[in-house]
Short mmCIF file of C-alpha atoms in Angstrom, two decimals:
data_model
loop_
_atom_site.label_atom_id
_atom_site.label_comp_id
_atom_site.label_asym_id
_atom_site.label_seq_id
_atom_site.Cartn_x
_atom_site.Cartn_y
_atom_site.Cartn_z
CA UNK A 306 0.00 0.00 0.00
CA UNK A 307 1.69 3.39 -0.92
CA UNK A 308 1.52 5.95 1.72
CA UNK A 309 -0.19 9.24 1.37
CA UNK A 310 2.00 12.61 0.80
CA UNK A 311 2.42 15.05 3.52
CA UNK A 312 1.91 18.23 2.08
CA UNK A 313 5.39 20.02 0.74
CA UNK A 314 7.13 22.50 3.30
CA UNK A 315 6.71 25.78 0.88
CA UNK A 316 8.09 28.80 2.24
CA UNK A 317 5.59 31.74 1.90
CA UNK A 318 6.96 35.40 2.03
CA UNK A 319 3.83 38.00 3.29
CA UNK A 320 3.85 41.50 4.36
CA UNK A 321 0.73 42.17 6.83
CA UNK A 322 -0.59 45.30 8.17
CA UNK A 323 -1.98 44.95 11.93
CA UNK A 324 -4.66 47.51 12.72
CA UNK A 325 -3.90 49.24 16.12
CA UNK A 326 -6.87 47.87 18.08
CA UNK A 327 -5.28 44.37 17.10
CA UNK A 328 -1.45 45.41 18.37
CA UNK A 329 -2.06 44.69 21.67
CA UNK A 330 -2.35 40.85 21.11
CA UNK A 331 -0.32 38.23 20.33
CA UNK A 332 -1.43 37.32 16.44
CA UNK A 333 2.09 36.14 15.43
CA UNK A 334 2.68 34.54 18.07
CA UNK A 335 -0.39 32.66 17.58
CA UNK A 336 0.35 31.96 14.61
CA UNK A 337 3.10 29.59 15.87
CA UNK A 338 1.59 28.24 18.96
CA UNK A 339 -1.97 27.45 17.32
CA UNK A 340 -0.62 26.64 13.60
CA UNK A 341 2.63 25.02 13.96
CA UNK A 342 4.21 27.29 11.50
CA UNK A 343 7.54 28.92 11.55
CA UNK A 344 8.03 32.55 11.42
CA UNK A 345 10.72 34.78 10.59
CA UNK A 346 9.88 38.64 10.78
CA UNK A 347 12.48 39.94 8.06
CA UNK A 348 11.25 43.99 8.58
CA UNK A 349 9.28 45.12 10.99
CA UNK A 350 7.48 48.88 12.15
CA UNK A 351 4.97 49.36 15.05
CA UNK A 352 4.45 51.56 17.37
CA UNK A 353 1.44 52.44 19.22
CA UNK A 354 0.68 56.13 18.24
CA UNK A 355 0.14 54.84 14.55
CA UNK A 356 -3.24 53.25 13.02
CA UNK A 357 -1.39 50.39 11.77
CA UNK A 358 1.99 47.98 12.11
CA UNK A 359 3.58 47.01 9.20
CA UNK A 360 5.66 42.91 9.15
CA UNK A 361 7.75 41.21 6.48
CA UNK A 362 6.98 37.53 7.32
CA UNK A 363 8.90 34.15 6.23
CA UNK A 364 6.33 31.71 6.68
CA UNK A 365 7.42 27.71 7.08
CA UNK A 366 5.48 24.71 7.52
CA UNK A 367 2.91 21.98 6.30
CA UNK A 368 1.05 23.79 3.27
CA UNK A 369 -2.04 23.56 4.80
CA UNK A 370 -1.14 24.99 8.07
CA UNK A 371 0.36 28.50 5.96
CA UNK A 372 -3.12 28.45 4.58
CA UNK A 373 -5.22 28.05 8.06
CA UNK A 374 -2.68 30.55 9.27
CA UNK A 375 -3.39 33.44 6.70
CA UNK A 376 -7.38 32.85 6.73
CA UNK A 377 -6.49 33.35 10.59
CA UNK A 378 -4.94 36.71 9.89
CA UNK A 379 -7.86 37.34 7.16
CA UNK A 380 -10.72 37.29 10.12
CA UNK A 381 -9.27 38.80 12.70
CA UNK A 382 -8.82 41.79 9.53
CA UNK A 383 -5.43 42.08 9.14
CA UNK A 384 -4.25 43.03 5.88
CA UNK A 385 -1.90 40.87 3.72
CA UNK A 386 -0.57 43.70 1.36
CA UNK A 387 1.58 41.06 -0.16
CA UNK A 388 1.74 37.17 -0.77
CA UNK A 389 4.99 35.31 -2.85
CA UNK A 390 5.40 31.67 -2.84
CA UNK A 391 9.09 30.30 -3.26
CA UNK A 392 10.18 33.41 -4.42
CA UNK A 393 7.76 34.46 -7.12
CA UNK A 394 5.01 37.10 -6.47
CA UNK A 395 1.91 35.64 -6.09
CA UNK A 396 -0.50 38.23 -4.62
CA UNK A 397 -0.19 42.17 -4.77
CA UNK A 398 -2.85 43.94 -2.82
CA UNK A 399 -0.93 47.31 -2.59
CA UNK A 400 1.93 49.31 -4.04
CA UNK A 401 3.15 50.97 -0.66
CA UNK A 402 6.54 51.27 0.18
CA UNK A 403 6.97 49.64 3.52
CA UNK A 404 7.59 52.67 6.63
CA UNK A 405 10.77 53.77 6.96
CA UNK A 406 10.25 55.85 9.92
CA UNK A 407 12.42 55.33 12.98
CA UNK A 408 11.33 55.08 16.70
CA UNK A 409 11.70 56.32 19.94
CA UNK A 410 12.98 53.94 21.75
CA UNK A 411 11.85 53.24 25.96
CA UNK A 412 14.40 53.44 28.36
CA UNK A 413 15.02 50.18 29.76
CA UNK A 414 17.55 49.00 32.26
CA UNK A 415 20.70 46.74 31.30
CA UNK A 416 19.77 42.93 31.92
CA UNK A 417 22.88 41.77 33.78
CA UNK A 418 23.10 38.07 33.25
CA UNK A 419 24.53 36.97 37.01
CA UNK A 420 21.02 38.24 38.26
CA UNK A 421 18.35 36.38 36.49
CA UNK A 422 18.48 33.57 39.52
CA UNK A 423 17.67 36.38 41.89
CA UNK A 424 15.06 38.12 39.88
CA UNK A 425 12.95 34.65 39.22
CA UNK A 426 13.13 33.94 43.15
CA UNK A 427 9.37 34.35 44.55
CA UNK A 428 7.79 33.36 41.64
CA UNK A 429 4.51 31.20 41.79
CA UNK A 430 3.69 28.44 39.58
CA UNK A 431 1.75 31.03 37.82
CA UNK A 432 1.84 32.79 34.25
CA UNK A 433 4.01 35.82 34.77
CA UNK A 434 4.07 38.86 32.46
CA UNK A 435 7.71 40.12 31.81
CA UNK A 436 8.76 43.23 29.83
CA UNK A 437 11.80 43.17 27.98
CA UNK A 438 13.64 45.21 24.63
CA UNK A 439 15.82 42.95 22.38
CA UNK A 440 18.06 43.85 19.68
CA UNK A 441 18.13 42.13 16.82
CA UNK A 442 21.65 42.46 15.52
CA UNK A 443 21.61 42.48 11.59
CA UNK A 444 23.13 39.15 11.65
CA UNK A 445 20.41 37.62 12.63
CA UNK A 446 17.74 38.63 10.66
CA UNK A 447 17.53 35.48 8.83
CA UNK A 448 16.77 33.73 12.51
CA UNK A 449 13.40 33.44 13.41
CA UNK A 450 13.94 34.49 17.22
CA UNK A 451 10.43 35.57 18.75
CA UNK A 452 9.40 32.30 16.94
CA UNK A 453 11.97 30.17 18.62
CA UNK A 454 10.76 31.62 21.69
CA UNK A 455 7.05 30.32 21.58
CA UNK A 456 7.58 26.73 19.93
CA UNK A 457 10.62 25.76 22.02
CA UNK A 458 9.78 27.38 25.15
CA UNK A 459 5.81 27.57 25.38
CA UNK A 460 5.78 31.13 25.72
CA UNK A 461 3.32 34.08 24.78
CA UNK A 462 4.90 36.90 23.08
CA UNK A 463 3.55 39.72 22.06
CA UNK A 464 5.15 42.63 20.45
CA UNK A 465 4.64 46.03 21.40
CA UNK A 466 6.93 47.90 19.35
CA UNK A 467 9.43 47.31 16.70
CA UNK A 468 11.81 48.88 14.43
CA UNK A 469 13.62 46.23 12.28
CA UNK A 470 14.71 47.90 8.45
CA UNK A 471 14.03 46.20 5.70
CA UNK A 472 17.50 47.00 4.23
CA UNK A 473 19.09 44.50 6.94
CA UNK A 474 22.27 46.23 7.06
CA UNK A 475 21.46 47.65 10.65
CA UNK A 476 20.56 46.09 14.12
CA UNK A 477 16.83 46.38 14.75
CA UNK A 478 14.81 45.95 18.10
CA UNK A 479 11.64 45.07 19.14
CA UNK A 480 9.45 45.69 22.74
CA UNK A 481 7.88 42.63 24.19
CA UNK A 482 5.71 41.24 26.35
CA UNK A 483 6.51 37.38 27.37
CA UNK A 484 3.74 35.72 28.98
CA UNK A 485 4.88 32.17 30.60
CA UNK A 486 5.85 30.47 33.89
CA UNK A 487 9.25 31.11 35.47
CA UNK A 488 10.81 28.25 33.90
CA UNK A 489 9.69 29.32 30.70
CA UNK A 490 10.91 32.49 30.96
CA UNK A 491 14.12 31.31 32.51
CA UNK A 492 14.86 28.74 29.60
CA UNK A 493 13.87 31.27 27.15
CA UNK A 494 16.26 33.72 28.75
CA UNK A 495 18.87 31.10 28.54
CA UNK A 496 18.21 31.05 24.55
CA UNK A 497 18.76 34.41 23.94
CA UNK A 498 21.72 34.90 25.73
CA UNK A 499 23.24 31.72 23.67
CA UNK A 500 22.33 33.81 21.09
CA UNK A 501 24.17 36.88 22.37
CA UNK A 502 21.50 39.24 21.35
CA UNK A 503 21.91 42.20 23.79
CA UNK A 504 18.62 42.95 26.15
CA UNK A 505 17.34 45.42 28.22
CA UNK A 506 14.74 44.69 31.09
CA UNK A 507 11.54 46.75 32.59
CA UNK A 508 12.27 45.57 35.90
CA UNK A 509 8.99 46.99 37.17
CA UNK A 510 7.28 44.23 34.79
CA UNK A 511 8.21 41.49 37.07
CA UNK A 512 6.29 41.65 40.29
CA UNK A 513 2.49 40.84 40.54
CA UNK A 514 1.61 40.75 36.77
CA UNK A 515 -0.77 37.37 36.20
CA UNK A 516 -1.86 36.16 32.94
#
């Protein structure tokens, strides 16, 4: 008896707009913790004085879990402005040029690594909320970090801001919210410094925040 085909891994390149009332959820991380797929955000601009947040996505994955995961996007009325499928343009819904507009960015204090020990200590078994800035170094655009995050370590993570040019030849950096328990956070702490992306905490975001 011959076996049935899994549908071929196809990468699928999209740029989405996120309405502002939707940038205060997680929609690409659900994207990976609810469809399996892989995604890399290539450019990125959001911040939360403007209507709308622009992302250049890498989607991978089963076929039909890039489709479930784009009708997702579709109801909750985000815009895909673009589709391309294994390199070749597929879908143009708009000619305009992605933001090039730099942000502000928060002042957060310098996450020394010899603390994180103390700063889990007193932690439930509950879902914390913890506030962090990463920079992506322009190295590693091609690494799908926030991804890695929620498919290897059962995070939430939703971005509140981000700045990541679609040139790649400078760092980028993105604000965000990781929703977990303290070992998740921990172990997900543990990836990004093997990663040696630098990282700035919002202490205050670490005391008496439940999800």
């Amino acid at each position: 008896m011959s076996q049935k085909k899994s549908p071929q891994l196809t990468p699928v390149d999209s740029r989405i707009r996120i309405p502002q009332h939707y940038q205060r959820q997680p929609v690409i991380s659900r994207l990976v913790s609810r469809y399996g797929v892989t995604v890399n955000i290539t450019s990125a601009m959001l911040t939360p004085t403007e209507n709308y947040g622009w992302f250049d996505l890498q989607l991978q994955g089963n076929s039909e879990h890039i489709c479930s995961s784009l009708l997702y996007l579709q109801k909750l009325g985000v815009d895909l402005m673009q589709l391309s499928i294994a390199g070749s343009m597929q879908h143009n819904l708009s000619s305009q040029p992605f933001p090039s507009q730099k942000l502000n960015k928060r002042e957060f204090a310098p996450l020394a690594t010899s603390s994180h020990t103390q700063a889990y200590q007193g932690y439930s078994g509950q879902s914390h909320r913890l506030r962090l800035q990463i920079c992506i170094l322009k190295d590693y655009y091609q690494i799908p970090v926030i991804s890695e995050l929620v498919s290897r370590h059962g995070i939430t993570v939703n971005i509140i801001a981000a700045s990541l040019p679609a040139n790649q030849q400078d760092d980028g950096w993105f604000d965000l919210d990781l929703w977990g328990r303290p070992q998740q956070l921990f172990s997900s702490f543990n990836y990004l410094e093997k990663l040696k992306l630098p990282l700035w905490l919002d202490a205050s975001s670490m005391h008496g925040h439940i999800l």
